[in-house]
Coordinates of C-alpha atoms in Angstrom, one line a residue:
Chain A
M108 CA 56.9 103.0 101.2
T109 CA 56.9 100.5 104.0
D110 CA 59.5 101.0 106.7
E111 CA 60.1 99.5 110.1
R112 CA 58.1 102.2 111.9
T113 CA 55.0 101.3 109.8
L114 CA 55.4 97.7 110.9
D115 CA 55.8 98.7 114.5
L116 CA 52.7 100.8 114.3
L117 CA 50.6 98.1 112.7
E118 CA 51.9 95.6 115.3
A119 CA 50.7 98.0 118.1
K120 CA 47.3 98.4 116.4
I121 CA 46.8 94.7 116.3
E122 CA 47.8 94.4 119.9
E123 CA 45.2 97.1 120.7
L124 CA 42.5 95.2 118.8
R125 CA 43.4 92.0 120.7
Q126 CA 42.9 93.7 124.0
L127 CA 39.5 95.1 122.9
N128 CA 38.6 91.7 121.6
A129 CA 39.3 90.2 125.0
M130 CA 37.4 92.9 127.0
D131 CA 33.8 92.8 125.9
G132 CA 31.8 90.7 123.6
M133 CA 33.1 92.4 120.5
D134 CA 34.3 89.8 117.9
L135 CA 37.2 91.4 116.2
S136 CA 39.0 88.2 115.3
K137 CA 38.3 88.5 111.6
E138 CA 39.7 92.0 111.6
I139 CA 42.7 90.9 113.6
A140 CA 43.4 88.0 111.3
R141 CA 43.2 90.3 108.3
L142 CA 45.6 92.7 109.8
E143 CA 48.0 90.0 110.8
E144 CA 48.1 88.7 107.3
K145 CA 48.7 92.1 106.0
L146 CA 51.5 92.5 108.5
A147 CA 53.2 89.3 107.5
V148 CA 53.1 90.3 103.8
L149 CA 54.5 93.8 104.6
R150 CA 57.2 92.3 106.8
Q151 CA 58.2 89.8 104.1
D152 CA 58.1 92.5 101.5
L153 CA 60.2 94.9 103.6
Y154 CA 62.9 92.5 104.8
S155 CA 63.3 90.3 101.8
N156 CA 64.1 93.3 99.6
L157 CA 66.5 95.0 101.8
T158 CA 68.6 97.7 100.2
D159 CA 72.3 97.7 100.8
W160 CA 71.9 100.7 103.2
E161 CA 69.3 98.9 105.2
R162 CA 71.7 96.0 105.6
V163 CA 74.3 98.4 106.8
R164 CA 71.8 99.6 109.4
I165 CA 71.0 96.1 110.5
A166 CA 74.7 95.2 110.7
R167 CA 75.2 98.1 113.1
H168 CA 71.9 97.7 114.9
P169 CA 72.4 98.3 118.6
K170 CA 70.4 95.2 119.5
R171 CA 72.3 93.0 117.1
P172 CA 73.9 90.0 118.9
Y173 CA 77.6 90.5 119.5
A174 CA 80.5 88.0 119.7
L175 CA 79.9 87.1 123.3
D176 CA 76.3 86.2 122.6
Y177 CA 77.5 83.7 119.9
I178 CA 80.4 82.5 122.0
A179 CA 77.8 81.5 124.7
S180 CA 75.5 79.8 122.2
V181 CA 77.7 78.4 119.5
F182 CA 80.6 77.2 121.6
S183 CA 81.0 75.7 125.1
D184 CA 83.6 76.1 127.8
F185 CA 85.0 79.4 126.6
Y186 CA 88.3 79.9 128.4
E187 CA 89.6 83.4 127.8
L188 CA 93.3 84.1 127.3
R189 CA 94.2 87.7 127.9
G190 CA 97.0 90.1 127.1
D191 CA 99.6 90.7 124.5
R192 CA 102.4 90.1 127.0
I193 CA 103.9 93.5 126.2
V194 CA 101.6 96.4 126.6
G195 CA 98.1 95.3 127.8
D196 CA 94.9 93.5 127.1
D197 CA 92.5 94.8 124.4
R198 CA 88.8 94.2 125.4
A199 CA 87.7 94.9 121.8
L200 CA 89.3 91.6 120.7
L201 CA 88.8 88.6 122.8
A202 CA 90.8 85.5 122.5
G203 CA 90.8 82.1 124.0
L204 CA 90.0 78.4 123.8
A205 CA 86.6 76.8 123.5
R206 CA 84.8 73.7 122.4
L207 CA 82.8 73.4 119.2
E208 CA 80.6 70.4 119.6
G209 CA 83.2 69.0 121.9
R210 CA 86.2 69.7 119.6
P211 CA 88.7 72.1 121.1
V212 CA 89.3 75.2 119.0
A213 CA 91.1 78.5 119.3
L214 CA 88.8 81.5 119.2
L215 CA 89.3 85.2 118.2
A216 CA 86.3 87.5 118.5
Q217 CA 85.8 91.2 118.1
Q218 CA 83.4 92.5 120.7
K219 CA 81.4 95.7 120.7
G220 CA 79.9 97.3 123.8
R221 CA 76.3 97.9 124.4
T222 CA 76.3 100.5 127.2
T223 CA 78.4 103.7 127.3
E224 CA 80.5 102.1 130.0
E225 CA 81.1 99.0 128.0
N226 CA 81.9 101.0 124.9
K227 CA 84.5 103.0 126.8
E228 CA 86.1 99.7 127.9
R229 CA 85.9 98.2 124.4
F230 CA 86.8 101.3 122.4
F231 CA 83.5 101.0 120.5
G232 CA 84.6 97.7 119.2
M233 CA 87.7 99.0 117.5
T234 CA 90.8 96.8 117.9
R235 CA 94.1 98.2 119.0
P236 CA 97.6 96.9 118.5
Q237 CA 97.4 95.1 121.8
G238 CA 94.5 93.2 120.5
Y239 CA 96.1 92.2 117.2
R240 CA 99.3 91.0 119.0
K241 CA 97.2 89.0 121.4
A242 CA 95.4 87.5 118.4
K243 CA 98.8 86.6 116.9
R244 CA 99.9 84.9 120.1
V245 CA 96.7 82.8 120.1
M246 CA 97.1 82.0 116.4
E247 CA 100.5 80.6 117.1
L248 CA 99.2 78.7 120.1
A249 CA 96.6 77.1 117.9
E250 CA 99.2 76.1 115.4
R251 CA 101.4 74.6 118.2
F252 CA 98.6 72.3 119.3
G253 CA 96.9 71.7 116.0
L254 CA 93.6 73.5 117.0
P255 CA 91.4 74.9 114.3
L256 CA 91.1 78.7 114.5
V257 CA 87.7 80.4 114.4
S258 CA 87.5 84.2 114.1
L259 CA 84.3 86.2 114.7
I260 CA 84.7 89.5 113.0
D261 CA 82.8 92.6 114.2
T262 CA 84.5 96.0 114.0
S263 CA 84.0 99.2 112.3
G264 CA 87.8 99.3 111.9
A265 CA 91.2 99.2 113.7
Y266 CA 91.3 102.0 116.4
P267 CA 92.6 105.2 114.9
G268 CA 94.5 107.0 117.6
V269 CA 97.9 108.3 118.6
E270 CA 98.7 105.4 120.8
S271 CA 97.7 102.9 118.0
E272 CA 100.2 104.6 115.7
E273 CA 102.9 104.7 118.4
L274 CA 102.4 101.0 118.9
N275 CA 102.7 100.4 115.1
I276 CA 99.1 99.2 114.4
G277 CA 99.9 98.8 110.7
G278 CA 102.8 96.6 111.5
A279 CA 100.7 94.5 113.9
I280 CA 98.0 94.0 111.2
A281 CA 100.7 93.0 108.6
E282 CA 102.2 90.5 111.0
N283 CA 98.9 88.9 111.6
L284 CA 98.2 88.6 107.9
Q285 CA 101.6 87.0 107.5
T286 CA 100.9 84.6 110.4
M287 CA 97.5 83.6 109.1
A288 CA 98.8 83.1 105.5
G289 CA 101.0 80.3 106.7
L290 CA 99.2 79.0 109.8
R291 CA 99.3 75.2 109.8
V292 CA 95.8 74.6 111.1
P293 CA 92.3 75.0 109.5
T294 CA 91.0 78.5 109.8
V295 CA 87.4 79.8 109.5
A296 CA 86.4 83.4 109.7
V297 CA 82.8 84.7 110.1
V298 CA 81.8 88.4 109.7
I299 CA 79.0 88.6 112.2
G300 CA 78.4 92.4 112.0
E301 CA 80.8 94.9 110.6
G302 CA 83.9 93.8 108.7
G303 CA 85.8 97.1 108.8
S304 CA 88.7 97.0 106.4
G305 CA 92.3 96.0 107.6
G306 CA 91.0 95.9 111.1
A307 CA 88.8 93.0 110.2
L308 CA 91.1 91.3 107.7
A309 CA 93.8 91.1 110.3
I310 CA 91.9 88.1 111.8
G311 CA 90.1 87.2 108.6
L312 CA 92.7 85.7 106.2
A313 CA 91.2 82.3 106.5
D314 CA 90.5 79.0 104.6
R315 CA 86.8 79.8 104.7
V316 CA 85.3 83.2 105.0
L317 CA 81.6 83.4 105.8
M318 CA 79.2 86.2 106.5
L319 CA 76.0 86.5 108.3
E320 CA 73.3 87.5 105.9
N321 CA 73.1 91.1 107.1
A322 CA 76.8 91.6 107.8
I323 CA 79.0 93.9 105.8
Y324 CA 82.6 93.7 104.8
S325 CA 84.4 96.6 103.1
V326 CA 87.6 98.3 102.3
I327 CA 86.3 101.5 103.9
T328 CA 83.1 102.6 105.8
P329 CA 80.4 104.0 103.6
E330 CA 80.9 107.3 105.5
G331 CA 84.6 107.3 104.8
A332 CA 84.1 106.6 101.1
A333 CA 81.5 109.3 100.9
A334 CA 83.8 111.8 102.5
I335 CA 86.8 110.9 100.3
L336 CA 85.2 110.2 96.9
W337 CA 82.0 112.2 97.0
K338 CA 83.4 114.9 99.3
D339 CA 80.1 114.7 101.1
K340 CA 79.5 112.5 104.2
E341 CA 75.7 112.6 103.5
R342 CA 76.2 110.3 100.5
A343 CA 77.0 107.2 102.6
R344 CA 74.0 105.4 101.2
E345 CA 75.3 105.7 97.6
A346 CA 78.8 104.7 98.8
A347 CA 77.4 101.6 100.5
T348 CA 75.8 100.5 97.3
A349 CA 78.7 101.3 95.1
L350 CA 81.2 99.4 97.3
Q351 CA 79.1 96.1 97.2
M352 CA 79.8 95.4 100.8
T353 CA 76.9 93.1 101.7
A354 CA 77.1 89.4 102.0
P355 CA 75.0 88.6 98.9
H356 CA 77.2 90.9 96.7
L357 CA 80.4 89.5 98.1
L358 CA 79.2 85.9 97.5
E359 CA 78.3 86.8 94.0
L360 CA 81.8 88.3 93.4
G361 CA 83.3 85.1 94.6
L362 CA 85.1 86.7 97.6
I363 CA 83.4 84.8 100.4
D364 CA 82.4 81.1 100.7
G365 CA 79.0 81.3 102.3
V366 CA 76.2 83.3 103.7
V367 CA 74.7 82.3 107.0
P368 CA 70.9 83.1 107.0
E369 CA 69.3 85.4 109.5
P370 CA 65.7 85.6 110.5
L371 CA 63.5 88.2 108.7
G372 CA 64.5 91.6 109.9
G373 CA 67.9 90.6 111.1
A374 CA 69.7 88.5 113.7
H375 CA 68.4 90.6 116.6
K376 CA 64.8 89.6 115.8
N377 CA 65.7 86.0 116.8
P378 CA 69.2 85.5 118.2
A379 CA 68.5 81.8 119.0
I380 CA 67.7 80.9 115.3
T381 CA 70.7 82.9 114.2
S382 CA 73.0 81.2 116.6
A383 CA 71.8 77.8 115.5
A384 CA 72.5 78.7 111.8
L385 CA 75.9 80.0 112.7
K386 CA 76.8 77.0 114.7
E387 CA 75.7 74.7 111.9
A388 CA 77.9 76.6 109.4
V389 CA 81.0 76.8 111.6
V390 CA 80.8 73.1 112.5
H391 CA 80.3 72.1 108.9
H392 CA 83.3 74.1 107.7
V393 CA 85.6 73.2 110.5
N394 CA 84.8 69.5 110.0
E395 CA 85.3 69.7 106.3
L396 CA 88.7 71.5 106.6
A397 CA 89.9 69.2 109.4
A398 CA 89.5 66.3 107.0
F399 CA 91.9 67.8 104.5
P400 CA 95.6 66.8 104.6
L401 CA 97.5 69.9 105.9
D402 CA 99.6 70.4 102.7
Q403 CA 96.4 70.4 100.6
L404 CA 94.8 72.9 102.9
L405 CA 97.8 75.2 102.7
A406 CA 98.1 74.9 98.9
A407 CA 94.4 75.8 98.6
R408 CA 94.8 78.8 100.9
Y409 CA 97.8 79.9 98.9
A410 CA 96.0 79.6 95.6
R411 CA 92.9 81.4 96.9
Y412 CA 94.8 84.5 98.1
R413 CA 97.5 84.5 95.3
N414 CA 94.8 84.7 92.7
V415 CA 92.4 87.3 94.2
G416 CA 91.9 90.3 92.0
R417 CA 90.6 91.4 88.6
Y418 CA 92.8 92.9 86.0
S419 CA 93.5 92.6 82.3
A420 CA 96.5 92.6 80.0
R421 CA 97.0 96.0 78.5
P422 CA 97.8 95.7 74.9
V423 CA 100.8 97.7 73.8
T424 CA 99.5 100.1 71.2
D425 CA 101.6 103.2 71.4
S426 CA 105.0 103.7 70.1
Chain B
M129 CA 110.9 128.6 112.3
S130 CA 113.2 125.6 112.1
L131 CA 110.9 123.6 114.4
F132 CA 107.9 124.4 112.2
K133 CA 109.8 123.3 109.1
E134 CA 110.9 120.1 110.7
R135 CA 107.3 118.7 111.0
Q136 CA 106.5 119.4 107.4
Y137 CA 106.1 116.5 105.1
L138 CA 107.5 116.3 101.7
R139 CA 105.8 118.6 99.3
V140 CA 104.1 116.6 96.6
H141 CA 103.5 118.5 93.4
V142 CA 101.3 115.9 92.0
D143 CA 99.9 118.0 89.2
R144 CA 103.3 119.1 88.0
E145 CA 102.7 120.1 84.4
P146 CA 105.5 119.4 82.0
D147 CA 106.9 122.6 80.6
D148 CA 109.8 123.5 78.5
S149 CA 111.6 126.0 80.7
L150 CA 115.1 125.1 81.8
W151 CA 114.8 126.7 85.2
M152 CA 112.5 126.2 88.1
K153 CA 111.9 128.1 91.3
C154 CA 112.3 126.1 94.5
K155 CA 109.1 126.6 96.6
S156 CA 111.1 126.4 99.8
C157 CA 114.0 128.7 99.3
G158 CA 112.8 130.7 96.4
E159 CA 116.0 130.1 94.5
L160 CA 115.9 129.7 90.8
V161 CA 117.6 126.4 90.0
F162 CA 118.6 124.7 86.9
K163 CA 116.1 121.9 86.2
R164 CA 118.6 119.4 85.0
R165 CA 120.7 119.9 88.1
V166 CA 117.6 119.2 90.2
R167 CA 116.9 116.0 88.3
E168 CA 120.5 114.8 88.6
N169 CA 120.3 115.5 92.3
S170 CA 117.4 113.0 92.8
N171 CA 114.9 115.9 92.7
V172 CA 116.5 117.5 95.8
C173 CA 117.0 121.3 95.6
P174 CA 120.7 121.9 95.1
S175 CA 120.4 125.2 96.9
C176 CA 118.5 124.3 100.1
G177 CA 118.0 120.5 100.2
E178 CA 114.2 120.6 99.9
Y179 CA 112.8 117.4 98.3
F180 CA 110.7 117.7 95.3
F181 CA 108.4 114.9 94.3
Q182 CA 110.0 112.1 92.4
T183 CA 108.1 110.1 89.9
S184 CA 108.5 106.3 89.7
Q185 CA 110.5 106.7 86.5
E186 CA 112.8 109.2 88.1
R187 CA 113.3 107.0 91.1
L188 CA 114.3 104.0 89.0
E189 CA 116.7 106.2 87.2
S190 CA 118.3 107.5 90.4
I191 CA 118.5 104.1 92.1
L192 CA 119.4 101.6 89.4
D193 CA 122.7 101.3 87.5
P194 CA 122.4 103.1 84.2
G195 CA 120.9 100.9 81.5
S196 CA 120.2 98.0 83.9
Y197 CA 116.4 98.3 84.1
E198 CA 114.3 95.8 82.2
P199 CA 110.6 96.1 82.8
F200 CA 108.5 92.9 82.9
G201 CA 107.0 92.0 79.6
E202 CA 103.3 91.9 80.3
R203 CA 101.5 95.2 81.0
L204 CA 98.4 95.0 83.2
A205 CA 95.6 97.5 83.5
A206 CA 92.8 97.8 86.0
N207 CA 89.5 96.2 85.5
D208 CA 86.4 97.8 87.0
P209 CA 85.0 94.8 88.9
L210 CA 82.3 96.8 90.8
S211 CA 81.5 99.1 87.8
F212 CA 82.3 101.8 90.3
T213 CA 81.2 105.4 89.9
D214 CA 81.5 108.1 92.6
S215 CA 81.6 111.7 91.5
R216 CA 83.3 110.2 88.4
A217 CA 83.6 106.8 86.8
Y218 CA 86.5 104.7 88.0
Q219 CA 87.5 103.9 84.4
E220 CA 87.7 107.6 83.7
R221 CA 90.0 108.1 86.6
V222 CA 92.2 105.3 85.5
A223 CA 92.4 106.5 81.9
E224 CA 93.2 110.0 83.1
A225 CA 95.9 108.8 85.4
Q226 CA 97.4 106.7 82.6
A227 CA 97.5 109.7 80.3
K228 CA 98.9 112.0 83.0
T229 CA 101.7 109.6 84.2
G230 CA 102.4 107.4 81.2
L231 CA 102.0 104.4 83.5
D232 CA 99.6 101.5 83.3
D233 CA 98.9 101.7 87.0
A234 CA 100.4 102.9 90.3
I235 CA 103.5 100.7 90.1
L236 CA 106.5 100.0 87.9
I237 CA 108.2 96.6 88.3
G238 CA 111.3 95.1 86.6
R239 CA 114.7 93.7 86.9
G240 CA 117.8 95.9 87.4
A241 CA 121.0 96.2 89.3
I242 CA 122.1 98.5 92.2
E243 CA 125.9 99.0 92.2
G244 CA 126.2 95.7 90.4
I245 CA 123.8 93.7 92.7
P246 CA 121.0 92.2 90.7
V247 CA 117.5 92.9 92.1
V248 CA 113.9 92.9 91.2
I249 CA 112.4 96.3 92.0
G250 CA 108.9 97.7 92.4
V251 CA 108.3 101.4 92.6
M252 CA 104.9 102.9 93.4
D253 CA 103.8 106.2 92.1
F254 CA 101.7 108.5 94.1
R255 CA 100.5 110.4 91.1
F256 CA 98.4 107.4 90.0
I257 CA 95.2 107.6 92.1
G258 CA 97.3 108.3 95.2
G259 CA 99.5 105.3 94.6
S260 CA 96.6 103.2 95.7
M261 CA 96.8 99.4 95.7
G262 CA 94.2 97.7 93.6
S263 CA 94.2 94.4 91.8
V264 CA 97.0 95.5 89.4
V265 CA 99.4 96.8 92.0
G266 CA 98.8 93.6 94.1
E267 CA 99.4 91.3 91.1
Q268 CA 102.5 93.2 90.0
I269 CA 104.0 93.0 93.5
C270 CA 103.3 89.2 93.5
R271 CA 104.9 88.8 90.1
A272 CA 107.9 90.8 91.2
I273 CA 108.4 88.6 94.2
E274 CA 108.0 85.5 92.1
A275 CA 110.6 86.8 89.7
S276 CA 112.9 87.4 92.6
I277 CA 112.5 83.8 93.6
A278 CA 112.9 82.5 90.1
D279 CA 116.1 84.5 89.5
R280 CA 117.3 84.3 93.1
R281 CA 117.6 88.0 93.5
G282 CA 116.7 90.3 96.4
F283 CA 113.4 92.3 96.2
V284 CA 113.2 96.0 96.7
L285 CA 109.8 97.8 97.0
I286 CA 109.7 101.5 97.2
S287 CA 106.2 102.5 98.5
S288 CA 104.4 105.7 97.9
S289 CA 100.8 105.0 98.5
G290 CA 97.8 106.3 100.4
G291 CA 96.5 102.7 100.9
A292 CA 94.0 100.5 99.2
R293 CA 92.1 101.6 96.1
I294 CA 88.6 102.3 97.3
Q295 CA 87.1 102.0 93.8
E296 CA 87.8 98.3 93.7
G297 CA 86.1 97.6 97.1
M298 CA 86.9 94.3 98.7
F299 CA 89.2 93.3 95.8
S300 CA 91.5 96.0 97.0
L301 CA 91.4 95.0 100.6
L302 CA 92.3 91.5 99.7
Q303 CA 95.4 92.7 97.9
M304 CA 96.8 93.0 101.4
A305 CA 96.3 89.3 102.0
K306 CA 97.5 88.5 98.5
T307 CA 100.9 90.3 98.7
V308 CA 101.6 89.1 102.2
T309 CA 100.8 85.5 101.1
V310 CA 103.3 85.7 98.3
R311 CA 105.9 87.5 100.5
R312 CA 106.1 84.4 102.7
R313 CA 107.5 82.5 99.7
L314 CA 110.3 84.9 99.4
A315 CA 111.2 84.3 103.0
E316 CA 111.0 80.6 102.5
A317 CA 113.4 80.9 99.5
G318 CA 115.9 82.7 101.8
L319 CA 115.9 85.9 99.7
P320 CA 115.9 89.4 101.2
F321 CA 113.2 92.0 100.9
V322 CA 114.1 95.6 101.5
S323 CA 111.1 97.8 102.0
V324 CA 111.6 101.5 101.4
M325 CA 108.9 103.8 102.8
T326 CA 108.6 107.2 101.2
Y327 CA 105.9 109.9 101.2
P328 CA 103.4 108.6 101.9
T329 CA 103.3 104.9 103.1
T330 CA 99.9 104.6 104.8
G331 CA 96.7 102.6 105.1
G332 CA 96.5 99.1 103.5
V333 CA 100.0 99.2 102.0
E334 CA 101.6 100.2 105.3
A335 CA 99.5 97.5 107.1
S336 CA 100.6 94.8 104.8
I337 CA 103.6 94.3 102.4
A338 CA 105.5 97.5 103.2
S339 CA 105.8 96.6 106.9
L340 CA 107.1 93.2 106.2
G341 CA 110.6 94.0 104.9
D342 CA 113.5 92.1 106.3
I343 CA 114.9 95.6 106.4
I344 CA 112.7 98.7 106.5
I345 CA 114.2 101.9 105.4
A346 CA 112.4 105.2 105.4
E347 CA 113.3 108.1 103.1
K348 CA 113.7 111.4 104.9
G349 CA 110.5 113.3 104.6
A350 CA 108.4 110.1 104.5
M351 CA 104.9 109.9 106.0
I352 CA 104.4 106.5 107.7
G353 CA 101.2 105.4 109.4
F354 CA 98.0 103.4 109.3
A355 CA 95.2 105.9 109.8
G356 CA 95.1 109.3 108.2
R357 CA 95.7 112.4 110.4
R358 CA 92.1 113.7 109.8
V359 CA 90.5 110.4 110.9
I360 CA 92.6 110.3 114.1
E361 CA 92.0 114.0 114.8
Q362 CA 88.2 113.4 114.5
T363 CA 88.4 110.3 116.7
I364 CA 90.4 111.7 119.6
A365 CA 89.4 115.3 119.1
E366 CA 92.8 116.7 120.0
E367 CA 95.8 118.0 118.2
L368 CA 98.4 115.5 117.1
P369 CA 102.0 115.7 118.4
A370 CA 104.7 117.2 116.3
H371 CA 106.6 114.7 114.1
F372 CA 103.5 112.5 114.2
Q373 CA 103.8 109.9 111.4
T374 CA 107.0 111.2 110.2
E375 CA 110.1 109.0 109.5
S376 CA 111.6 110.2 112.8
F377 CA 108.4 109.3 114.7
A378 CA 108.6 105.8 113.2
L379 CA 112.3 105.4 113.9
E380 CA 112.0 106.6 117.5
R381 CA 109.2 104.1 118.2
G382 CA 111.1 101.2 116.7
Q383 CA 108.9 100.7 113.6
I384 CA 111.7 101.0 111.0
D385 CA 115.4 100.2 110.8
R386 CA 116.9 103.3 109.3
V387 CA 116.3 106.7 107.8
V388 CA 118.2 107.8 104.7
R389 CA 118.4 110.9 102.6
R390 CA 117.1 110.4 99.1
E391 CA 120.5 111.1 97.5
D392 CA 122.0 108.3 99.7
L393 CA 119.3 105.7 99.0
R394 CA 121.1 104.0 96.1
S395 CA 124.3 103.4 98.1
E396 CA 122.3 102.5 101.2
L397 CA 120.4 99.8 99.2
A398 CA 123.7 98.4 97.8
V399 CA 125.1 98.1 101.3
A400 CA 122.0 96.5 102.8
L401 CA 121.6 94.0 99.9
G402 CA 125.4 93.3 99.9
F403 CA 125.1 91.5 103.3
F404 CA 122.8 88.9 101.7
V405 CA 124.7 88.4 98.5
G406 CA 126.0 84.8 98.5
A407 CA 124.0 84.0 101.7
R408 CA 122.4 80.6 101.4

């Protein structure tokens, strides 16, 4: 079984050989070439057959690009708007205005922290009611000025805490859903890492829903499902598979509109390439939606969400 | 003692087995009470006022005018879009819940009248996989709202749900978006939606349709919240305050309009809906 560590080891070996090669007259170039070829094959093999659990790991990878990385590379002139005007400003959900290839847009983006300090400030990327209410304020601002709305989703879920409940986090999410359902501007949502349940959907009820190739989107975390359904947190891998939470699965189920490709091994292996692909996709969809008459856009959005679900008629057989 | 009792939630006897005895013992006061009296009293103990679990069928009976209930014609049942199996197959769980409750899924919808006011009503049932909202519940709520609009009646939803149905994965999560999308149409049609939260109204149901009532009423003994107690306790690693996620907690923090006793729910709904009769 090949895993990432094997690849790292092999990479280190090749590097060692290269140094030897440079030092004295030994000609190791054939050996190096052979190993490099082997490495490429193994890498392709490993990363092109990712299991669902491996994708979960990549979606949560500590080096994975976060929203601010994409904001800097996909958009220009990000102009942050802060605060819900009532309680405070949530640093786990950023909002503001920006330009997308020159076109002004409104932006919502869930941001995780990298360092302990940042994670403290950003509540480990879990959005609180303050964040959802700020998002709603900016959704309405977008509508007032006819700006397309772009959401970058990356959260393990809404923040579960006493204060969240006191501030009616469920009500805040519900209000956002209602606002997005009728928002009179084009909306595009992209899951860039973790799409954690209602906490993600609260900024994700959009005309187009995209996912990065190794992003996940689920009604519950694999760990949560494992604890509730299997009564065993250790079964998260199985839960991840059963829930069909990866981008390829959700595309096949018809629940998302597109998958944005990532480089082999995940976005963190080459953030620049990932950003370029993300930009291309967002620009494409925003342009396409902006060309639709508004009433058609709203009718299509209505039909999409009205019809989601799978059920069948139950024949009446009993007395 | 009284303080301790105050923070208790409703006791839910989900696995209540039907038996033929005429009497039952109240788990709260220990009194032997006549079962028919209990049922006629909205499943509230006539001796001490303790609430017993009320099924969706019993709720309809205690809220609607006698003989006014007409269920919708088409019966829907869950698909298994993910072919989901955890410790058991989803389809098995559904079949078992259907057999146990006599329901097709976790909601009953139909037309009826409350003290003469025509309504469309949906009643969730916690016995059916925790009252969870999957594709069937989401679709039925939408059909109920659409019937409200077609008939120009108010819509009443009585929630009793732990949240989204995990076994349907993203299809379940998107029922939040679905119900909310259709709920907008009711508002545009100028028709009232009274949301009644009972034990429990949590997770994806609380964070979507249930929180969007024009009027939100909680039944005494309700549990109202987004995240489960255990999840919160694990996150913040401290004990939760008394009353946390009870109906009085929600009322004090401005999340709901009113709290009513179960035996008053019928007249409460009639009064609330009465203000909208003839409006528009």
